[in-house]
mmCIF file of C-alpha atoms in Angstrom:
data_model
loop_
_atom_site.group_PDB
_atom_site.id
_atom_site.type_symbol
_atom_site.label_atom_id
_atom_site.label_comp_id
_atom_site.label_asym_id
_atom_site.label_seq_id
_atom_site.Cartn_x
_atom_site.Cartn_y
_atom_site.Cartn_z
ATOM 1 C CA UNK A 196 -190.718 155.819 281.471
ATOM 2 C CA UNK A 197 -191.847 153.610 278.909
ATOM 3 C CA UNK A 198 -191.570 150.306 277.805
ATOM 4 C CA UNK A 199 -190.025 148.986 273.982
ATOM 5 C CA UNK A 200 -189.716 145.944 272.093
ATOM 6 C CA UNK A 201 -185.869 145.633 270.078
ATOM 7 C CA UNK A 202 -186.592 143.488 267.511
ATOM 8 C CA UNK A 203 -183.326 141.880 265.971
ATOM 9 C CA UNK A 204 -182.695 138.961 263.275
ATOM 10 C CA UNK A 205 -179.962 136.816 264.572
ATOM 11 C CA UNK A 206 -179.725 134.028 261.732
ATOM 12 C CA UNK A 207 -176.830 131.719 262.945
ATOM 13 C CA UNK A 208 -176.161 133.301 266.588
ATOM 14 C CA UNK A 209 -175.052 130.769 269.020
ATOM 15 C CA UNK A 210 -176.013 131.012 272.736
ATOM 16 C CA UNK A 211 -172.489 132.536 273.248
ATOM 17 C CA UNK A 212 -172.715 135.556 271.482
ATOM 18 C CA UNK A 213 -176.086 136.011 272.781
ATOM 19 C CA UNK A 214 -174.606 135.927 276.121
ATOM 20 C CA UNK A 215 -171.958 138.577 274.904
ATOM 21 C CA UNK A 216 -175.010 140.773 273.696
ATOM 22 C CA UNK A 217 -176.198 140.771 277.189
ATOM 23 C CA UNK A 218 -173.043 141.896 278.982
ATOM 24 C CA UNK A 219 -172.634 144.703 276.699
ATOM 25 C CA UNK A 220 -176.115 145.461 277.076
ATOM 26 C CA UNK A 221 -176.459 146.023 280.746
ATOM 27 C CA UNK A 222 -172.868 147.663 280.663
ATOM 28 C CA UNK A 223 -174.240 150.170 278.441
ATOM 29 C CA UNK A 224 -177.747 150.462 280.263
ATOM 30 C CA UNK A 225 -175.840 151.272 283.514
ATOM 31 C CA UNK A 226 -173.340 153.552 281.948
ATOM 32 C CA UNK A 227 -176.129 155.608 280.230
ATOM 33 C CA UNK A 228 -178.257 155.773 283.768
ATOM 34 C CA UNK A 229 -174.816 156.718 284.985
ATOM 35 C CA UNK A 230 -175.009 159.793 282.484
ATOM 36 C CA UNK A 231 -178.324 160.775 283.106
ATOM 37 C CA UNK A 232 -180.316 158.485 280.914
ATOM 38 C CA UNK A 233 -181.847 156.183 282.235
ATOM 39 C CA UNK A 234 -181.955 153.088 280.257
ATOM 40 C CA UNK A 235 -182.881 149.546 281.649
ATOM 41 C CA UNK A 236 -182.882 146.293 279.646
ATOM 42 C CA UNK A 237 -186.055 144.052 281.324
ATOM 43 C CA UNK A 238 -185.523 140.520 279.241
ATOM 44 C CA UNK A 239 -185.379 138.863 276.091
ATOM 45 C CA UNK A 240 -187.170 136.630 274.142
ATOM 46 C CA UNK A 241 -184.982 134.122 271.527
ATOM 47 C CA UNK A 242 -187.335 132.854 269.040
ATOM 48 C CA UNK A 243 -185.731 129.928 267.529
ATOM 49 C CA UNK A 244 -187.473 128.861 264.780
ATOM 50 C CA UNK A 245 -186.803 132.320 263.171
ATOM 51 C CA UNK A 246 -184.072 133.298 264.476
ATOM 52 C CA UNK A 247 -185.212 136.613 265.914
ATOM 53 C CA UNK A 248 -184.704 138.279 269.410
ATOM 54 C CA UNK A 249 -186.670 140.816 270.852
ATOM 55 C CA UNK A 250 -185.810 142.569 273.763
ATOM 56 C CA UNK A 251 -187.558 144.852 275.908
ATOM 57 C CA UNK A 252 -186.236 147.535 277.853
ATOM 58 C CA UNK A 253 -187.321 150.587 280.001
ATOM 59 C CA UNK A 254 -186.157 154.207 278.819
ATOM 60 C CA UNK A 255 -187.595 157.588 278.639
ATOM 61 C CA UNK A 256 -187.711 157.771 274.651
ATOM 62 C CA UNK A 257 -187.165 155.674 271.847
ATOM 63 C CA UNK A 258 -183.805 157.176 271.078
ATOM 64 C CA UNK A 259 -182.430 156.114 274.349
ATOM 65 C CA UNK A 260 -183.138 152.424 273.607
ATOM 66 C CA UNK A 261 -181.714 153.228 270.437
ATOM 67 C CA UNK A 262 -178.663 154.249 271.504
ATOM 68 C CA UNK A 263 -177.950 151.731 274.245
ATOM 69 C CA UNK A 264 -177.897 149.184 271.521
ATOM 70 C CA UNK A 265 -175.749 150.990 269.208
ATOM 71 C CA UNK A 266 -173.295 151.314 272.582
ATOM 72 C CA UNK A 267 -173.188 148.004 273.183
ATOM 73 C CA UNK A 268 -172.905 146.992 268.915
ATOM 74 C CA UNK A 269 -175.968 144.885 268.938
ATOM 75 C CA UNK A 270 -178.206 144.933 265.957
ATOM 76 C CA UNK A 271 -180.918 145.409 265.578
ATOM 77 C CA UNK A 272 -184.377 145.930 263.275
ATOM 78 C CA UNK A 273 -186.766 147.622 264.799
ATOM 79 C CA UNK A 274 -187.694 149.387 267.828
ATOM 80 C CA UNK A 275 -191.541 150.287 269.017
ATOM 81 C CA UNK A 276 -193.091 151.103 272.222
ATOM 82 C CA UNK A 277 -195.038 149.111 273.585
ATOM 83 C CA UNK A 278 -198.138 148.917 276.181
ATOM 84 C CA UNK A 279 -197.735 146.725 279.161
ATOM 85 C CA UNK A 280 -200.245 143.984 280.155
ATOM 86 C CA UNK A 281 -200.260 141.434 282.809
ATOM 87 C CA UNK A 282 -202.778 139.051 283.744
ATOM 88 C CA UNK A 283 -203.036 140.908 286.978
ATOM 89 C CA UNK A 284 -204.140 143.705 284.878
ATOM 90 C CA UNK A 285 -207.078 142.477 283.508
ATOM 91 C CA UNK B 403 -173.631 144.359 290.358
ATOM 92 C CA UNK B 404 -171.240 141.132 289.619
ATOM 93 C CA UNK B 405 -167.604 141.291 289.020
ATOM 94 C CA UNK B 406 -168.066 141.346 285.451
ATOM 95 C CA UNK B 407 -170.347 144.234 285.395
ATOM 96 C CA UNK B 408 -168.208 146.077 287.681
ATOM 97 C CA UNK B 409 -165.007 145.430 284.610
ATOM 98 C CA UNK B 410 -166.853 146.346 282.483
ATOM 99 C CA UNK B 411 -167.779 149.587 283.662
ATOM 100 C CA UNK B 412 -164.620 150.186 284.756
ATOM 101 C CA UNK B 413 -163.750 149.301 280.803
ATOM 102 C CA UNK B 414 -166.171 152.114 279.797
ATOM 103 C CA UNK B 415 -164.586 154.661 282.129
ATOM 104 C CA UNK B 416 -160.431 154.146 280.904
ATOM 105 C CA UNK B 417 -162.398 154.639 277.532
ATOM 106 C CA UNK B 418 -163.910 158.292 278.392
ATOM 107 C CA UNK B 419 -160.621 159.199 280.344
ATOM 108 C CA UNK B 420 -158.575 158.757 277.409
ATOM 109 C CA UNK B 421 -160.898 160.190 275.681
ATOM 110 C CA UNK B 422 -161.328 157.335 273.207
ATOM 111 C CA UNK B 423 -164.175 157.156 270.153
ATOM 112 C CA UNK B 424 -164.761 152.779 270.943
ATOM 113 C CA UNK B 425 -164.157 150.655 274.412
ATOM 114 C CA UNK B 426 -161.205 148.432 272.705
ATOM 115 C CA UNK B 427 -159.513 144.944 274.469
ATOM 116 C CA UNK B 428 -157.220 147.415 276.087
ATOM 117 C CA UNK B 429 -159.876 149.106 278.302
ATOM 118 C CA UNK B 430 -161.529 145.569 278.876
ATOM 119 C CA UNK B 431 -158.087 144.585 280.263
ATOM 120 C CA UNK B 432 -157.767 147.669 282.052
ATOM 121 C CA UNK B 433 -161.141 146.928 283.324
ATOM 122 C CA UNK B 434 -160.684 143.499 284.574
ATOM 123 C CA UNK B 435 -157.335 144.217 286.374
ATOM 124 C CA UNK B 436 -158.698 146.997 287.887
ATOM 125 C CA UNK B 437 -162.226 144.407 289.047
ATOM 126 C CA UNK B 438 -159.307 142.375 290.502
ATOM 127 C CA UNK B 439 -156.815 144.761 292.233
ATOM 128 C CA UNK B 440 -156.647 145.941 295.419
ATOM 129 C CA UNK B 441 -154.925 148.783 296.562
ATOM 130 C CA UNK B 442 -154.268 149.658 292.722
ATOM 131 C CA UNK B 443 -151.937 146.361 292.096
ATOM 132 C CA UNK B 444 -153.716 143.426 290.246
ATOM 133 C CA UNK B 445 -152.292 140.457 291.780
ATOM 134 C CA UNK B 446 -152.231 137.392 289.072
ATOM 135 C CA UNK B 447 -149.910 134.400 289.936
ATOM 136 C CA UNK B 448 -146.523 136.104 289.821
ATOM 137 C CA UNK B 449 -146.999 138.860 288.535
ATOM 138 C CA UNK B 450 -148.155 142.350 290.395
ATOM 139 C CA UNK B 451 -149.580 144.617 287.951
ATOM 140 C CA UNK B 452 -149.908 148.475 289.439
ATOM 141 C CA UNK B 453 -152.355 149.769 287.547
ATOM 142 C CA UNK B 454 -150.813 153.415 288.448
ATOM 143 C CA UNK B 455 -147.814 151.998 285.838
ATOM 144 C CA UNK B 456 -150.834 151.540 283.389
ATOM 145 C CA UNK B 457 -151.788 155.011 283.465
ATOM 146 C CA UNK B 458 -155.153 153.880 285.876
ATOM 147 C CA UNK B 459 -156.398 156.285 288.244
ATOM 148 C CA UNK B 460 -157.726 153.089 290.805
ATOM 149 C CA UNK B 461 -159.428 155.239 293.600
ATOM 150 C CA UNK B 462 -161.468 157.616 291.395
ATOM 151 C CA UNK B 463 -165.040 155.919 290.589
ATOM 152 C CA UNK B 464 -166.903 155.748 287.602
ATOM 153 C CA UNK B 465 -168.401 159.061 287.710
ATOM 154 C CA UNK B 466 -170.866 158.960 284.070
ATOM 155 C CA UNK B 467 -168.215 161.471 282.315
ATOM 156 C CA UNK B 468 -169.266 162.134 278.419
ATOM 157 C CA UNK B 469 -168.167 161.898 276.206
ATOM 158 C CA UNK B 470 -170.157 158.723 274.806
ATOM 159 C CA UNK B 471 -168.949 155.737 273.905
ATOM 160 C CA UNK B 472 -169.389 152.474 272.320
ATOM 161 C CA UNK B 473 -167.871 148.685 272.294
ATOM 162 C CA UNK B 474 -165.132 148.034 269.418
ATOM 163 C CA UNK B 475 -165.726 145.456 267.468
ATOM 164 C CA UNK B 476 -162.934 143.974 268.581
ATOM 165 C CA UNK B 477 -163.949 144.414 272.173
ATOM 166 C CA UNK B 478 -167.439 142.528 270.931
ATOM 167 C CA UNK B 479 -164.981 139.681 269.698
ATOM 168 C CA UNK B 480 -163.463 139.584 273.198
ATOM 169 C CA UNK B 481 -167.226 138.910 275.069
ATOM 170 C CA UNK B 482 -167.897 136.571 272.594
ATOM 171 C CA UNK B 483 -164.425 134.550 273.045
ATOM 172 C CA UNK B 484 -164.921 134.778 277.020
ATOM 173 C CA UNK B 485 -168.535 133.314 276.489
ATOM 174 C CA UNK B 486 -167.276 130.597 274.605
ATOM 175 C CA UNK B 487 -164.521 129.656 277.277
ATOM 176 C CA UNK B 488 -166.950 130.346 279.971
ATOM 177 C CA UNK B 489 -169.072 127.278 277.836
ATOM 178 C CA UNK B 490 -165.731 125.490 277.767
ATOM 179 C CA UNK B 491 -165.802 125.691 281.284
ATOM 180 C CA UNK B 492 -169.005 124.438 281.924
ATOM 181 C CA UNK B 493 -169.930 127.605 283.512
ATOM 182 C CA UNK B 494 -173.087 129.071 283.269
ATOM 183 C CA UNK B 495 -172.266 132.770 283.292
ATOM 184 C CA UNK B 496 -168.877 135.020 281.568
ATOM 185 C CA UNK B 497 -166.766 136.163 284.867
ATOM 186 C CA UNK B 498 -163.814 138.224 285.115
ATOM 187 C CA UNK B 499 -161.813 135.455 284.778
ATOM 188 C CA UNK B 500 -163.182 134.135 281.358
ATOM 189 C CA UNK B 501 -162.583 137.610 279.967
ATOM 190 C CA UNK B 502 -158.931 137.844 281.438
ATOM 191 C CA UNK B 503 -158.617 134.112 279.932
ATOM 192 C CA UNK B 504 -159.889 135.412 276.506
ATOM 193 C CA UNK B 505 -156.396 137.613 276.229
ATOM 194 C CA UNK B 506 -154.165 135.106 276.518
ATOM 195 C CA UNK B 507 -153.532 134.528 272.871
ATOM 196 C CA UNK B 508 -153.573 138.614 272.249
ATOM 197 C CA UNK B 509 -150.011 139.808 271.165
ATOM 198 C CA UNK B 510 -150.941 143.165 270.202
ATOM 199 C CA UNK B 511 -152.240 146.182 272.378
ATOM 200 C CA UNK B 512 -152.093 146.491 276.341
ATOM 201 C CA UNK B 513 -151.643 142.363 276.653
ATOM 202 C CA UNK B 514 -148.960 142.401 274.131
ATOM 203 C CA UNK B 515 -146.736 144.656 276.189
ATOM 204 C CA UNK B 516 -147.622 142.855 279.239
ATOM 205 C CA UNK B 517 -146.314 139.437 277.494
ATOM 206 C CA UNK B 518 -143.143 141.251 276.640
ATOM 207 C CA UNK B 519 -142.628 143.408 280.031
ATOM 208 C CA UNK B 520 -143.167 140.352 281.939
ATOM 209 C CA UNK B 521 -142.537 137.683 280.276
ATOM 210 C CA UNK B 522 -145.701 136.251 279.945
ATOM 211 C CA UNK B 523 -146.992 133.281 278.062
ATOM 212 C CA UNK B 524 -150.198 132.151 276.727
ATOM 213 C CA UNK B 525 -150.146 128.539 279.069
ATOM 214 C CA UNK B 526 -148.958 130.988 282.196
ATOM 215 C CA UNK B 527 -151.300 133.427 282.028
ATOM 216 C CA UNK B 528 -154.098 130.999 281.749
ATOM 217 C CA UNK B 529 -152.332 129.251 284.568
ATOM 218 C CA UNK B 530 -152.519 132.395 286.347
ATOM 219 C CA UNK B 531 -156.499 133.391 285.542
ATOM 220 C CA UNK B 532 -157.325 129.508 286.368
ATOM 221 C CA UNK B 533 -155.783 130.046 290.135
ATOM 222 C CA UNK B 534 -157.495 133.026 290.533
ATOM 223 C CA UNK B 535 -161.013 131.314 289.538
ATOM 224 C CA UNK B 536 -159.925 128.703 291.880
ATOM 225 C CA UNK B 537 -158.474 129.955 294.611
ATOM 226 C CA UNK B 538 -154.479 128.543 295.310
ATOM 227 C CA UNK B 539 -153.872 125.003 296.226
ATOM 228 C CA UNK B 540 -150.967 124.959 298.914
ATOM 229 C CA UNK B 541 -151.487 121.397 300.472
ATOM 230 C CA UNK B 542 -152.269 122.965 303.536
ATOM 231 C CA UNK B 543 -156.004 122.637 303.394
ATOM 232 C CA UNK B 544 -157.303 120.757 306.640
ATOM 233 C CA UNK B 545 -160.713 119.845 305.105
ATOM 234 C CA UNK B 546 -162.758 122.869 307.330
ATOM 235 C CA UNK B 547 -162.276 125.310 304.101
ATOM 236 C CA UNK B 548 -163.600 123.927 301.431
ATOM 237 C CA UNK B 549 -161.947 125.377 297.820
ATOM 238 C CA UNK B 550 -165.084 126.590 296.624
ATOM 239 C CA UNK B 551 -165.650 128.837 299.940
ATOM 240 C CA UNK B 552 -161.695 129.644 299.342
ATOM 241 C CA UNK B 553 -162.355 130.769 295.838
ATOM 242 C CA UNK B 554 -165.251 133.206 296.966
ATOM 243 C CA UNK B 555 -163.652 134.331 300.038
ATOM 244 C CA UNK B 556 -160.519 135.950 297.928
ATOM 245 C CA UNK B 557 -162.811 136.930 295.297
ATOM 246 C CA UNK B 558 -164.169 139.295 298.192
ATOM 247 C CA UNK B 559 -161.338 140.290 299.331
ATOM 248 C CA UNK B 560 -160.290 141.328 296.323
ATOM 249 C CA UNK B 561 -163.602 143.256 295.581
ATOM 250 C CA UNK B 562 -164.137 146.941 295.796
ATOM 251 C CA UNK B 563 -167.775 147.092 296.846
ATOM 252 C CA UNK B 564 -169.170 145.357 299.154
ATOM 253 C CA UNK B 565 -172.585 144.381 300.723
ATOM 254 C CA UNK B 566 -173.811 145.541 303.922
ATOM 255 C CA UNK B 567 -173.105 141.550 304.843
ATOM 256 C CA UNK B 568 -169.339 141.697 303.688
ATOM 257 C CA UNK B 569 -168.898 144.825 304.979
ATOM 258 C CA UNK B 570 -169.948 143.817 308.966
ATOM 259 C CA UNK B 571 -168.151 140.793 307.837
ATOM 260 C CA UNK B 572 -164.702 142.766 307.275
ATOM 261 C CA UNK B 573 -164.823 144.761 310.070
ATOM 262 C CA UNK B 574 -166.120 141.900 313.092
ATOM 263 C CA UNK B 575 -169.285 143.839 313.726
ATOM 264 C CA UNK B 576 -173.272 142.669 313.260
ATOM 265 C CA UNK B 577 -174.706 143.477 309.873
ATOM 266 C CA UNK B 578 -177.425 145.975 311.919
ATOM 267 C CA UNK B 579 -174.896 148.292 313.501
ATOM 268 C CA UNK B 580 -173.259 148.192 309.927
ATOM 269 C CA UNK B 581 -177.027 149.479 308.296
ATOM 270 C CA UNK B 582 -176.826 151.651 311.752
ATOM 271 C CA UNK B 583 -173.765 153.291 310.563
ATOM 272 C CA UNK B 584 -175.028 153.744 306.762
ATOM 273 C CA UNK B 585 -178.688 155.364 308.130
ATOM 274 C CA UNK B 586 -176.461 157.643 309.997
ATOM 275 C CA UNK B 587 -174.585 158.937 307.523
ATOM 276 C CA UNK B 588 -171.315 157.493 309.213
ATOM 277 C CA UNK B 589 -170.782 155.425 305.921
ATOM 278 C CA UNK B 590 -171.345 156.549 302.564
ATOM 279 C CA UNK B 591 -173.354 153.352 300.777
ATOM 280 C CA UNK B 592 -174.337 153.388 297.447
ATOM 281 C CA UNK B 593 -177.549 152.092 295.676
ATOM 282 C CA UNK B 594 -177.202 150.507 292.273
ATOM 283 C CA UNK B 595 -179.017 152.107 289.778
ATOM 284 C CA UNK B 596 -182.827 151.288 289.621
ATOM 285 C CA UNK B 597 -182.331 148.289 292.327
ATOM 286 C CA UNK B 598 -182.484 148.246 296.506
ATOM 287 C CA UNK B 599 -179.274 146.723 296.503
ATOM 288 C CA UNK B 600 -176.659 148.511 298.741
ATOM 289 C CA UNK B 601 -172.769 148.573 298.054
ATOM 290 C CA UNK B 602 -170.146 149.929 299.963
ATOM 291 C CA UNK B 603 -166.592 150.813 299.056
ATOM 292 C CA UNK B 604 -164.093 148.613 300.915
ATOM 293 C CA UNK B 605 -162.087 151.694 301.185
ATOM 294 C CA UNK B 606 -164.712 153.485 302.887
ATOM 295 C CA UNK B 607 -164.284 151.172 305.483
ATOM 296 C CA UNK B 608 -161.845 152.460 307.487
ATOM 297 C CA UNK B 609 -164.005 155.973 308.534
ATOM 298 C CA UNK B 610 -165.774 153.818 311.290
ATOM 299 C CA UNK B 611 -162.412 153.420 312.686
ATOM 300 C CA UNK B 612 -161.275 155.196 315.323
ATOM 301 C CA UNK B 613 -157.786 155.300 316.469
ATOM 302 C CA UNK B 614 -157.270 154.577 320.631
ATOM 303 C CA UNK B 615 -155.531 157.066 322.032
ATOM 304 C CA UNK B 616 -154.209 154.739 324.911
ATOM 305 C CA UNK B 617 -155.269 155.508 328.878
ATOM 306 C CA UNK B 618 -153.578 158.704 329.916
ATOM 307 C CA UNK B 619 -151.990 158.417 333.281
ATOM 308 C CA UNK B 620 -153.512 160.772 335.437
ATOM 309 C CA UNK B 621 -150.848 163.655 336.474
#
């Protein structure tokens, strides 16, 4: 399993909606581990001053990210894997 | 997994047995009746919905079935209305009963023919979904019960899965013959996908149950 950043611009999203996003998105996670495909959405980050969202999740492959956000209509930008660190790594 | 979770999986599933392209309102109502019911009948201030009537098979589980599918747009308008009444609310997170309150102005679909099959209003059906958040007020509360623990206890009741807590709770037994009878194999538990949690189907229940026979007389 590895680890990816979902980069979205969000100009004008309230906290609302971004609570919506969420819902959908661990409905869709679940339903897609349900399947067989393991998907799991670890947190976000809301970047205020520009509006932007990224969110990080846990899947086998890029495309399984990719589809758990298309699943749960969020948008999105980008998607890239990325390479945990922790302080406790260091 | 919280009771919105649990509609909204439930949601996902009426999508893939009707073999739908999108998860619409209807399947989100579907969803949150079902997240409600017991027994297959969604109790909500007068009215009795059987979900059997709505073409819901209520004891088969959410089983990951293809084909895939994804949220409606309209079903992405619904979340975002229950968020915003949740906010209204002064509630921190969207429950069942912000999404049910999100229908009440819907006239088309599955709420639509509700409104007209039972008569159903916008105020009354808010009426309804508020008592259910709340728990009922019948004057007969002596002070020991608070409302809140009220309100949680029938959201319980009315839950399908349970923990290992609620579970000893329901039947009068400790919690540790309870995780006794799931290390057996007596009870079939469930873990939730990528946690430890534990959940048990309230229906499941009654396999621990043994019927007495009554003392035979002897001959």
């Amino acid at each position: 399993m590895s680890f990816f950043v979902v980069k979205r611009d969000l100009p004008g999203i309230t906290p609302e909606a971004l609570q919506s996003a969420g819902i959908r998105a661990k409905s869709c996670c679940a339903e897609m581990t349900g399947e067989g495909q393991p998907v799991r959405w670890v947190r976000s980050f809301y970047l205020p001053e520009t509006a932007q969202t990224h969110c990080y999740f846990e899947a086998a492959s890029k495309s399984a990210v990719e589809e758990a956000n298309q699943r749960a209509r969020i948008p999105f930008t980008q998607i890239v894997e990325v390479v945990e660190m922790t302080p406790d790594m260091v | 997994m919280n009771d919105t979770d649990l509609a909204a999986s439930f949601a996902i599933f009426a999508a893939k047995q009707r073999r739908a392209d999108e998860v619409t309102p209807d399947h989100i109502l579907l969803g949150c009746l079902r997240a409600i019911s017991r027994f297959g009948i969604a109790t909500l201030g007068p009215w009795s919905l059987d979900l059997e009537a709505l073409g819901v098979d209520w004891v088969r589980q959410p089983d990951g079935l293809r084909p895939k599918v994804a949220y409606s747009a309209e079903a992405v308008e619904l979340f975002d209305r229950a968020a915003r009444i949740a906010k209204s609310a002064r509630e921190s997170g969207v429950g069942v009963n912000h999404l049910l309150a999100a229908f009440a102005t819907e006239e088309g679909g599955l709420m639509g023919e509700l409104k007209r099959a039972h008569g159903i209003t916008s105020a009354s059906w808010r009426a309804a979904v508020a008592r259910l958040g709340q728990g009922e007020t019948n004057g007969t509360n002596s002070g020991a019960e608070s409302k809140r623990d009220r309100a949680g206890s029938e959201a319980r009741s009315a839950r399908e899965y349970l923990t290992p807590e609620e579970a000893a709770e329901a039947l009068g037994i400790h919690v540790q013959t309870m995780r006794a009878y799931i290390r057996s194999g007596r009870l079939p538990a469930f873990r939730l996908a990528g946690e430890r949690a534990i959940r048990l189907l309230r229906s499941d229940l009654e396999k621990v149950l043994e019927p007495l026979q009554g003392e035979k007389k002897e001959e």
